[in-house]
Coordinates of C-alpha atoms in Angstrom, one line a residue:
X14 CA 35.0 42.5 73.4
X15 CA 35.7 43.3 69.4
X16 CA 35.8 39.8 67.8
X17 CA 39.4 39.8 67.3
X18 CA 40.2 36.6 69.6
X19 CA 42.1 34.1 67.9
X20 CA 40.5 30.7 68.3
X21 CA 43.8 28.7 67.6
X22 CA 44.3 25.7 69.8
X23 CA 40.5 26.0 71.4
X24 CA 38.0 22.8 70.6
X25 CA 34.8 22.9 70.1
X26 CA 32.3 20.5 70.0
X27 CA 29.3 21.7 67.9
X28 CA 25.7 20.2 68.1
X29 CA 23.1 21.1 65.2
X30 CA 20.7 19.2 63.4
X31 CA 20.4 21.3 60.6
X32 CA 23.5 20.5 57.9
X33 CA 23.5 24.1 56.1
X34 CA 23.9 26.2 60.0
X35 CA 26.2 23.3 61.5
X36 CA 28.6 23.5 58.5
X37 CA 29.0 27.5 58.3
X38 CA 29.5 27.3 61.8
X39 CA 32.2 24.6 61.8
X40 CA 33.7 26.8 59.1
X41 CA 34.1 29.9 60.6
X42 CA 35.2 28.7 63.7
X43 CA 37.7 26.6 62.0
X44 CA 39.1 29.8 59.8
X45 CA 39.6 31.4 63.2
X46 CA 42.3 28.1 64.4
X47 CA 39.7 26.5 66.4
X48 CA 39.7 22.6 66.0
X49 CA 35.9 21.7 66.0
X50 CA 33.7 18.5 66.1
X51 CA 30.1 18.0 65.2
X52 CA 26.8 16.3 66.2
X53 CA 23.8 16.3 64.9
X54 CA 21.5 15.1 67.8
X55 CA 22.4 15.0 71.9
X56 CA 22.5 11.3 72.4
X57 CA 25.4 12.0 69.4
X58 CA 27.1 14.7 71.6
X59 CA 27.5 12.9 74.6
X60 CA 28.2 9.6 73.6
X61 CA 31.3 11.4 72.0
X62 CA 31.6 14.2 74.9
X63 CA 34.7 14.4 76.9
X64 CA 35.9 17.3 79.1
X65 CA 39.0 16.0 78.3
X66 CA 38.5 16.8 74.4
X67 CA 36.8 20.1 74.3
X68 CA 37.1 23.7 75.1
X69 CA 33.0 24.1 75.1
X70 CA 29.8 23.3 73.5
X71 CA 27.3 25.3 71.0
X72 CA 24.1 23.4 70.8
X73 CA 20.8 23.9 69.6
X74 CA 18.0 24.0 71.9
X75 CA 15.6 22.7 69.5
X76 CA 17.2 18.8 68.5
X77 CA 15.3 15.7 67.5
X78 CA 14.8 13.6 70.5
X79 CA 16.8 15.2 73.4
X80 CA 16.3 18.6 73.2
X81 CA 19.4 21.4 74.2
X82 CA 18.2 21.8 77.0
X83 CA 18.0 18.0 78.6
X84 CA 21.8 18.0 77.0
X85 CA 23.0 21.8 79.0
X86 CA 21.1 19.8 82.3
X87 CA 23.0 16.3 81.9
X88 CA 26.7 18.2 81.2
X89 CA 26.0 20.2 84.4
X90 CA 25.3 17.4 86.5
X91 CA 28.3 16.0 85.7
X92 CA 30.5 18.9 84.8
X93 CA 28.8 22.2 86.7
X94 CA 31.4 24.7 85.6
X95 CA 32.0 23.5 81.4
X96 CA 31.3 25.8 79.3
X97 CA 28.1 25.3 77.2
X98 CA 26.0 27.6 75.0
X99 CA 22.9 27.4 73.6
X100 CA 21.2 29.0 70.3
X101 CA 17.7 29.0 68.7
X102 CA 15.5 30.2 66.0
X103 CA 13.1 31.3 67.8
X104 CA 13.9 34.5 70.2
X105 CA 11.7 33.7 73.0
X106 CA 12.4 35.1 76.6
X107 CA 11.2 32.3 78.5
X108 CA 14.1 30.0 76.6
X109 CA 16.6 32.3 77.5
X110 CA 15.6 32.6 81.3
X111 CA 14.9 28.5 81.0
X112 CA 19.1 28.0 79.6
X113 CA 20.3 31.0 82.0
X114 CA 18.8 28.9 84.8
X115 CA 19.9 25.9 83.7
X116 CA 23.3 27.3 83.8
X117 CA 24.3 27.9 80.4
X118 CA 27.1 30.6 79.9
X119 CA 25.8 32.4 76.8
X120 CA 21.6 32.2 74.7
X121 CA 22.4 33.3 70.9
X122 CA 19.7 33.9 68.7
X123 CA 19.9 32.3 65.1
X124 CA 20.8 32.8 62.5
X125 CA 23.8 33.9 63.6
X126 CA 24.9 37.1 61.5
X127 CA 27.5 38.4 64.2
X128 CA 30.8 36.2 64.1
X129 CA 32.5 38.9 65.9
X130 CA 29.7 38.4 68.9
X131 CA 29.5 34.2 69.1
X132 CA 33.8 34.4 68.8
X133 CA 33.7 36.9 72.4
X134 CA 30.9 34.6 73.7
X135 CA 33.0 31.7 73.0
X136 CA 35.8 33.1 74.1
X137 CA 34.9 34.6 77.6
X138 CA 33.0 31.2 78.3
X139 CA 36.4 29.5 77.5
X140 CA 38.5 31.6 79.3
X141 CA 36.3 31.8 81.9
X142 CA 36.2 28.1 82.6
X143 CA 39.7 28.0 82.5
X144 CA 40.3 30.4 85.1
X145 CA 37.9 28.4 87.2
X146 CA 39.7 25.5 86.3
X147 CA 43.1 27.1 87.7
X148 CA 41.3 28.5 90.5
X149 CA 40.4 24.5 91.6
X150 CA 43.5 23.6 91.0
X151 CA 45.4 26.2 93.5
X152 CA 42.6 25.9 95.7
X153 CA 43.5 22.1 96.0
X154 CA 47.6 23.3 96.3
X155 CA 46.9 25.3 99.2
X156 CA 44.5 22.8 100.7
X157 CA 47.5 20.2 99.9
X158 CA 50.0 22.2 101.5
X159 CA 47.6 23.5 104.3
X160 CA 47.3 19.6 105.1
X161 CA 51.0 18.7 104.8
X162 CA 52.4 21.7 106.9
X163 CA 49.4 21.2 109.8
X164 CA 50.0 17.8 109.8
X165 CA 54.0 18.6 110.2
X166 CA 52.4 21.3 112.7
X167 CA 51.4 18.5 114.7
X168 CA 53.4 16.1 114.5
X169 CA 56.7 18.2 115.5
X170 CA 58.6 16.4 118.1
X171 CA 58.8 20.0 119.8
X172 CA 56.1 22.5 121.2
X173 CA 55.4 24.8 118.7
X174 CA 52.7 27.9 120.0
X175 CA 51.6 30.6 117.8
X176 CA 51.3 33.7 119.8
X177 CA 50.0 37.1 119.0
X178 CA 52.2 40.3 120.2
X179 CA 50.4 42.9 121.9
X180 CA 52.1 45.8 120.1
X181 CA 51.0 48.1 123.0
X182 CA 53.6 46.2 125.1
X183 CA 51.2 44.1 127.1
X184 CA 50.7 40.3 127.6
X185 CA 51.0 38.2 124.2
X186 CA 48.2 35.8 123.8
X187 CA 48.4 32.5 122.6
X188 CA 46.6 31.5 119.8
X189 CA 47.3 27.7 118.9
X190 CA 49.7 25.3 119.8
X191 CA 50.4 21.6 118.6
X192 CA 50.2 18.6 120.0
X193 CA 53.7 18.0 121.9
X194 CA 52.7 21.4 123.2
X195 CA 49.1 20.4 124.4
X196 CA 50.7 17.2 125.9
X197 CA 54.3 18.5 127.8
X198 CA 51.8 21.6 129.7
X199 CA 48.8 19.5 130.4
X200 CA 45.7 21.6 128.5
X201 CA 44.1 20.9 125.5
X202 CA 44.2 22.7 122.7
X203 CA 40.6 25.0 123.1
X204 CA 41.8 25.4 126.9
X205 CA 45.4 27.2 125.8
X206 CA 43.9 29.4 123.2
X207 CA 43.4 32.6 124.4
X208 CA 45.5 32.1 127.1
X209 CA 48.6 34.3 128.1
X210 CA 51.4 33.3 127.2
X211 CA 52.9 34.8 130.4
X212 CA 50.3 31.7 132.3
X213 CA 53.2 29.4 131.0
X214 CA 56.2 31.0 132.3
X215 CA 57.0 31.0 136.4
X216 CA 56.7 34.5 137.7
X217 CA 60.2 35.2 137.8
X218 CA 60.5 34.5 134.5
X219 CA 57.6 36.2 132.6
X220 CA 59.0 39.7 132.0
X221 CA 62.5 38.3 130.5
X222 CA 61.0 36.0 128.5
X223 CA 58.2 37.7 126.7
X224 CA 60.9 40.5 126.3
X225 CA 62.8 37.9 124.0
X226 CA 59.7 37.2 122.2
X227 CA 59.5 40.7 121.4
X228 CA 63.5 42.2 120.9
X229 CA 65.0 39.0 119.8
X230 CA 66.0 38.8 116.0
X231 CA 64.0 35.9 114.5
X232 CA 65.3 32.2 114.9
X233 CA 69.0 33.7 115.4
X234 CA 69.2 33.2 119.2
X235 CA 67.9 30.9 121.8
X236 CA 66.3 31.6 125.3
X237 CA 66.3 29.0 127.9
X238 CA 63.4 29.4 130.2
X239 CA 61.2 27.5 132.3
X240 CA 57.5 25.9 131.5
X241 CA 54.8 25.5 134.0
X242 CA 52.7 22.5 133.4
X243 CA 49.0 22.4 134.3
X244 CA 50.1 20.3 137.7
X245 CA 52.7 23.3 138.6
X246 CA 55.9 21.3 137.5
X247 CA 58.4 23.0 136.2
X248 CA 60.3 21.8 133.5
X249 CA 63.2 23.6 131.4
X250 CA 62.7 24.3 127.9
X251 CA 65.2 25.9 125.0
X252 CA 62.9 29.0 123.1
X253 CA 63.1 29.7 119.6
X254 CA 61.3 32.9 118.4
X255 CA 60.2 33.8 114.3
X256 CA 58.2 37.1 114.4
X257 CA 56.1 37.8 111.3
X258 CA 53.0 39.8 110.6
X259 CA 49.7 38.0 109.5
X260 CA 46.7 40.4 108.2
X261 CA 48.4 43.4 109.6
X262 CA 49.1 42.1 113.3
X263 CA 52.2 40.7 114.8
X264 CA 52.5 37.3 115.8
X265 CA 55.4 35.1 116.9
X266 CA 56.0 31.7 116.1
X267 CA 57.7 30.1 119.5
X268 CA 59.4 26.8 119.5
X269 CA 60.0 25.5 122.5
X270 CA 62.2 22.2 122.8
X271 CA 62.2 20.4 126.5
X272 CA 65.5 20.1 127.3
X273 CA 65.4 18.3 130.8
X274 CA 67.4 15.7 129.7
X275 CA 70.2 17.6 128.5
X276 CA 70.0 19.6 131.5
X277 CA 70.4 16.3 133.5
X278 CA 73.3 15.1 131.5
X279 CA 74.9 18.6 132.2
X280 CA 74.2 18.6 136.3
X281 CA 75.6 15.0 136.3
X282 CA 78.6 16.7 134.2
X283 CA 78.7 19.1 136.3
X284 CA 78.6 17.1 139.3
X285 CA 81.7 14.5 138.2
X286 CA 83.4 17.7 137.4
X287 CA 82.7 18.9 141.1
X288 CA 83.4 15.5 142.5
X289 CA 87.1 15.5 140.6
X290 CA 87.2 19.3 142.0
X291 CA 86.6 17.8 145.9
X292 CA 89.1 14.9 145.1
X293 CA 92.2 17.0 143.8
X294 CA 91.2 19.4 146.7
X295 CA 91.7 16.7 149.0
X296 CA 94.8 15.3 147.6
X297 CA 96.4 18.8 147.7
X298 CA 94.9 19.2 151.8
X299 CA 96.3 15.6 152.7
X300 CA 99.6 15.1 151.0
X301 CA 101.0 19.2 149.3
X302 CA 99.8 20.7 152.4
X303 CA 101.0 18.3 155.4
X304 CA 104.1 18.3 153.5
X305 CA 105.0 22.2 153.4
X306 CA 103.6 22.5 156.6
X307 CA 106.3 20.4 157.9
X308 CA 108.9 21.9 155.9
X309 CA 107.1 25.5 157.6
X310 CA 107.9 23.7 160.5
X311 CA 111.7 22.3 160.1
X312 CA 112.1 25.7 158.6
X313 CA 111.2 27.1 162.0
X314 CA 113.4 25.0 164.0
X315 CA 116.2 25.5 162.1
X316 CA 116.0 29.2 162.2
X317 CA 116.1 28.8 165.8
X318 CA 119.1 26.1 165.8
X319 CA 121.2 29.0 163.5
X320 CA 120.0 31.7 165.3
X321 CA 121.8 30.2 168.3
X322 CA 124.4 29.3 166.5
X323 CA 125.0 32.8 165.2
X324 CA 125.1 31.3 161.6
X325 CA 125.6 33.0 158.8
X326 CA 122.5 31.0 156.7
X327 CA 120.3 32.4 159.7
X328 CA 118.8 34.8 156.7
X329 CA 118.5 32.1 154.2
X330 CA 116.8 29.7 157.0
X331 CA 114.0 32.8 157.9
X332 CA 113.4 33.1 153.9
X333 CA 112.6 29.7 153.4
X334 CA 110.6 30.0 156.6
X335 CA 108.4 32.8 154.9
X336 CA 108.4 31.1 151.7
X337 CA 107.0 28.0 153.0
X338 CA 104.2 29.4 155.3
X339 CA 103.5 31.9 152.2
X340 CA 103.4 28.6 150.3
X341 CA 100.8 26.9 153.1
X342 CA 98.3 29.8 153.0
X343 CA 98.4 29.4 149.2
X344 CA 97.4 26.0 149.2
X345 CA 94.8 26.0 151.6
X346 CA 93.3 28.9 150.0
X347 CA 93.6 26.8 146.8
X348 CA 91.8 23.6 148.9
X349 CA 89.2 25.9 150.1
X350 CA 88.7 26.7 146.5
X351 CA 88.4 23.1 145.2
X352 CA 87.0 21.7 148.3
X353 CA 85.0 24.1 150.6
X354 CA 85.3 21.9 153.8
X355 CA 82.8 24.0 155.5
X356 CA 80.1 22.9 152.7
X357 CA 80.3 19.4 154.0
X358 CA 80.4 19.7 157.7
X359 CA 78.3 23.5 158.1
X360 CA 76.5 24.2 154.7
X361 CA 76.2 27.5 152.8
X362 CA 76.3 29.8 155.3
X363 CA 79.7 29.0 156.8
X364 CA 81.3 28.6 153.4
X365 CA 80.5 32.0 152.3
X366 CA 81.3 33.2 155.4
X367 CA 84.5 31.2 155.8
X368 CA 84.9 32.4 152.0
X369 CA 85.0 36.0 152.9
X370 CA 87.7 35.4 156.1
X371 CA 89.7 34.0 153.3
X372 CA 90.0 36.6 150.7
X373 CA 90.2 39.8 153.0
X374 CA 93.5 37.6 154.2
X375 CA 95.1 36.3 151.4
X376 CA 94.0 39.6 149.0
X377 CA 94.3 42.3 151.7
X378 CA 90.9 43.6 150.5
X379 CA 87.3 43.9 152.4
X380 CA 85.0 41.5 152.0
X381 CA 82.2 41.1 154.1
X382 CA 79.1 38.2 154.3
X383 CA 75.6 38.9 155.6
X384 CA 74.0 35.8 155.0
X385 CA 69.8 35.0 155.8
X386 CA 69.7 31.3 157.1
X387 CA 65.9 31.5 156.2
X388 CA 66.8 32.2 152.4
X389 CA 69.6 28.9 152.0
X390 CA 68.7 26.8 148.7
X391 CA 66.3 23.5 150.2
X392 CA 68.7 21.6 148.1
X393 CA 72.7 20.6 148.7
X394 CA 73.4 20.7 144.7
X395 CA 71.6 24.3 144.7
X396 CA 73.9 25.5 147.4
X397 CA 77.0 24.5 146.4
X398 CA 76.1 26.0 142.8
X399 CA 75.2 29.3 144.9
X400 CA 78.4 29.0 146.5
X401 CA 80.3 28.9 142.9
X402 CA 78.3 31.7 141.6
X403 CA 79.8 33.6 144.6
X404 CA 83.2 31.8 144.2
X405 CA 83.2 33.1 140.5
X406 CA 82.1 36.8 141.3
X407 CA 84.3 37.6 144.4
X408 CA 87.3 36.2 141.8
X409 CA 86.4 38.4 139.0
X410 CA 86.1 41.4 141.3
X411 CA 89.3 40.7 142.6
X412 CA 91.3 39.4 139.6
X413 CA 89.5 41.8 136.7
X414 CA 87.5 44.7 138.6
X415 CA 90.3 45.8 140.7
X416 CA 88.2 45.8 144.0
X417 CA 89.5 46.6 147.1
X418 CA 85.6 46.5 148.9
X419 CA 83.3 43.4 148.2
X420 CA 80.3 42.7 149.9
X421 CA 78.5 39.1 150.0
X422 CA 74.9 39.3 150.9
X423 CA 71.9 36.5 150.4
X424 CA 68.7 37.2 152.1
X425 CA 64.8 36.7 151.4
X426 CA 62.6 39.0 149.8
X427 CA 58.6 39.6 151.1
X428 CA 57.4 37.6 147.7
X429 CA 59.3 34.7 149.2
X430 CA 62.2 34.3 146.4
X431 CA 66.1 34.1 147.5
X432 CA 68.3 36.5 146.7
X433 CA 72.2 36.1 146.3
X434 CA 74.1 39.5 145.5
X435 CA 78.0 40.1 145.3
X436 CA 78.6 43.9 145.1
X437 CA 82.2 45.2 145.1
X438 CA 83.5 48.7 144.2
X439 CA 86.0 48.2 141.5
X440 CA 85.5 49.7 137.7
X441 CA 82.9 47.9 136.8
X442 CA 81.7 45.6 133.8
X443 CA 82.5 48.2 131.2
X444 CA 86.1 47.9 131.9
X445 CA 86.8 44.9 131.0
X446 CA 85.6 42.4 128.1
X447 CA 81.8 41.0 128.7
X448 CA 82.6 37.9 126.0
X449 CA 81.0 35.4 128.6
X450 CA 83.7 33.1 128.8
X451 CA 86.0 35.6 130.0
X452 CA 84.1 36.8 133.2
X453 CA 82.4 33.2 133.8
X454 CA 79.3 34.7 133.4
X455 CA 78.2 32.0 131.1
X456 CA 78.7 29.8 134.1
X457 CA 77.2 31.5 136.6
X458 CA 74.1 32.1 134.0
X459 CA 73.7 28.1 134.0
X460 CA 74.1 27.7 137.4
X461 CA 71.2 29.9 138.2
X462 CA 68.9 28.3 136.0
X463 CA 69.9 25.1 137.5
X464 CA 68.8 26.0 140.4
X465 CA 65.4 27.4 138.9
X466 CA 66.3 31.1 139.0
X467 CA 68.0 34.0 136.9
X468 CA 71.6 35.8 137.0
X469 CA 71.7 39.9 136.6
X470 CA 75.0 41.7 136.3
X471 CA 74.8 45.2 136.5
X472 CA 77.0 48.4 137.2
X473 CA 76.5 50.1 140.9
X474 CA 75.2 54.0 139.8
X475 CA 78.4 55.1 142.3
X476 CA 80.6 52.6 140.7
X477 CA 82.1 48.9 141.2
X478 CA 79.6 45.6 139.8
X479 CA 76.9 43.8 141.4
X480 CA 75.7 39.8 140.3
X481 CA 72.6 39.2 141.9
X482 CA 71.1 35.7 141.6
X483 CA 67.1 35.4 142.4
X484 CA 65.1 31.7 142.8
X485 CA 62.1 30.5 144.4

């Protein structure tokens, strides 16, 4: 401190009862820009004391009737942190240690000789009190916006969890969640904390997901996953991730949205698209395909009525012969397609098998089915998605992978779960574009988690594809 400090705009309020000091004072402060009131007793200062209206107070200890002191203790009972000094004639320790404990910022001795030393007191005391002041009031921002965004924390209409990242690669840890997230799992808020996250996720699920927590960028992509509730229902949910690092560890901020109802919606899309798929196959079976199977037939005869005959259309009678039963192969291959007759009457395992007779004859390629009765979806709607899945992957083997070899094989592991596999040996996923839409993986991918599983696609390590669809 050197005295220089500029009082300008800083108020005062000073409290002497002897004219000669309380004068000098009020003009030295007011020489240095200070604006400054005066009182010549306590009951005087307080009655025109307002926070409000002054920077600090100077008082006397020594005042007729209510002494300095009773003044410094009936500000700080109302007003702990204002700034109030004291001074006396009389340089006495035990009125210094009586004003220090009785919270006064500053003791001057008068009279007081050193401007340059009460202008740094007053200052500091000032400035100090107006730091404290803007400490209070961010203090109350942050407790403001602490309150508004934990009460928008809980009141979120989706799960939010707050995870923390192991970054040695093991198990992230949860360490709070909200209310929609207390109430869709089942636990209570003290009974989830601490808890993996991995506890949430169905086993076949964990190591996927929690690798999205961790490699996907923040809030740019969603995951669609499964929850486990504390009763062991599953219920699909839609994952958001934002990674961030609080006090040097990473954490994850994981919004999870239950999307069971969309999910419905799409299955009973999904199944009115399957139902119009079953109708048109029909109407192609009963009507297209009785019809050019009797032109196949008519064709026939009259090959045999011209060959007879020693006709010269005998050659044009045999092409539309072979035209016509090309034409009949190609429409019940196209019915089998739409409508796979077998699902109704046999179930899965004679509609994939029925499915391979029909593309090694109307491809000319291999394809083979070695299906486990044991490992056949519980449900009809999981099968016939199953069935699809193959539908879709023995077609883009075919149609995009050049493969001449495809094998068809669903059987059940020792953990229990189901799995569905098409391998074939044609050039692979790297060949051709992998946009989703081209390959119907996208497809295939919902279809699995329909039924409660996961789709892989990889490339064999001696060539050709493999899809491979696991569920419990």
């Amino acid at each position: 401190m050197n005295g220089t400090h500029q009082m300008g705009g800083m108020r005062v309020l000073i409290v002497e009862d002897e004219p000669a000091c309380r004068d000098a004072l009020k003009t030295m402060l007011m020489m240095r820009g200070a604006s400054v009131a005066t009182a010549s007793d306590a009951e005087q200062a307080l009655r025109s004391f307002s926070p409000s209206d002054f920077d600090a107070i100077l008082a006397d200890i020594r005042l007729p009737g209510m002494n300095g002191l009773s003044l410094l203790r009936d500000i700080r009972s109302r007003y702990p942190d204002f700034p109030v000094i004291l001074m006396t004639g009389y340089s006495s320790v035990s009125s210094a240690v009586d004003a220090l404990k009785l919270g006064a910022d500053d003791y001057l001795v008068k009279p007081i000789h050193d401007h340059d030393k009460l202008l740094d007191t007053l200052w500091s005391s000032i400035e100090r009190h107006r730091l404290i002041l803007r400490n209070k009031s961010l203090q109350e921002q942050l407790r403001s916006s602490e309150e508004k965004y934990r009460a928008l924390f809980e009141n979120a209409g989706d799960m939010i969890i707050v995870v923390l990242l192991n970054p040695d690669g093991g198990p992230a840890a949860i360490l709070e969640a909200n209310r929609s997230a207390c109430s869709a799992i089942g636990l209570d808020r003290d009974r989830l904390r601490d808890r993996p996250f991995a506890d949430l996720l169905p086993p076949l699920r964990r190591k996927d997901t929690e690798a999205f927590l961790r490699a996907s960028a923040s809030g740019a992509e969603s995951y669609e996953t499964f929850f486990v509730s504390a009763s062991g229902d599953l219920f699909p949910v839609e994952l958001r991730v934002e990674r961030l690092i609080l006090e040097g560890k990473p954490m994850a901020i994981v919004v999870a949205r239950d999307i069971s109802e969309r999910i419905r919606m799409e299955q009973d899309l999904a199944e009115a698209n399957e139902r119009d798929r079953q109708h048109l196959g029909r109407e192609i079976h009963d009507a297209l395909c009785q019809d050019l199977t009797s032109v196949t037939i008519l064709a026939a005869s009259l090959q045999k009525r011209l060959a007879s005959e020693k006709s010269q259309s005998l050659a044009d009678a045999a092409m539309i012969h072979q035209i016509s039963k090309r034409a009949v192969a190609f429409c019940k291959h196209l019915c089998a397609g739409l409508f796979p007759a077998e699902m109704e009457s046999e179930g899965l395992v004679a509609a994939l098998e029925s499915l391979a007779r029909e593309t090694s004859h109307m491809f000319g390629v291999s394809c083979e089915a070695s299906i486990d009765r044991d490992a056949v979806p519980r449900t009809r709607a999981s099968s016939l998605h199953a069935y699809r899945i193959v539908q879709e992957a023995v077609g883009n083997a075919i149609k995009h992978g050049g493969a001449t070899r495809i094998e068809i094989r669903l059987a059940r592991r020792s953990d229990g779960l189901s799995v569905l596999t098409v391998r074939d040996n044609g050039r692979g996923f790297g060949a051709v574009p992998q946009d989703g839409k081209h390959l119907g993986l996208k497809i295939m991918s919902y279809r699995a988690r329909v039924m409660g599983g996961s789709l892989t696609v990889e490339n064999g390590e001696g060539g050709g594809a493999s899809i491979s669809c696991i569920w419990p």
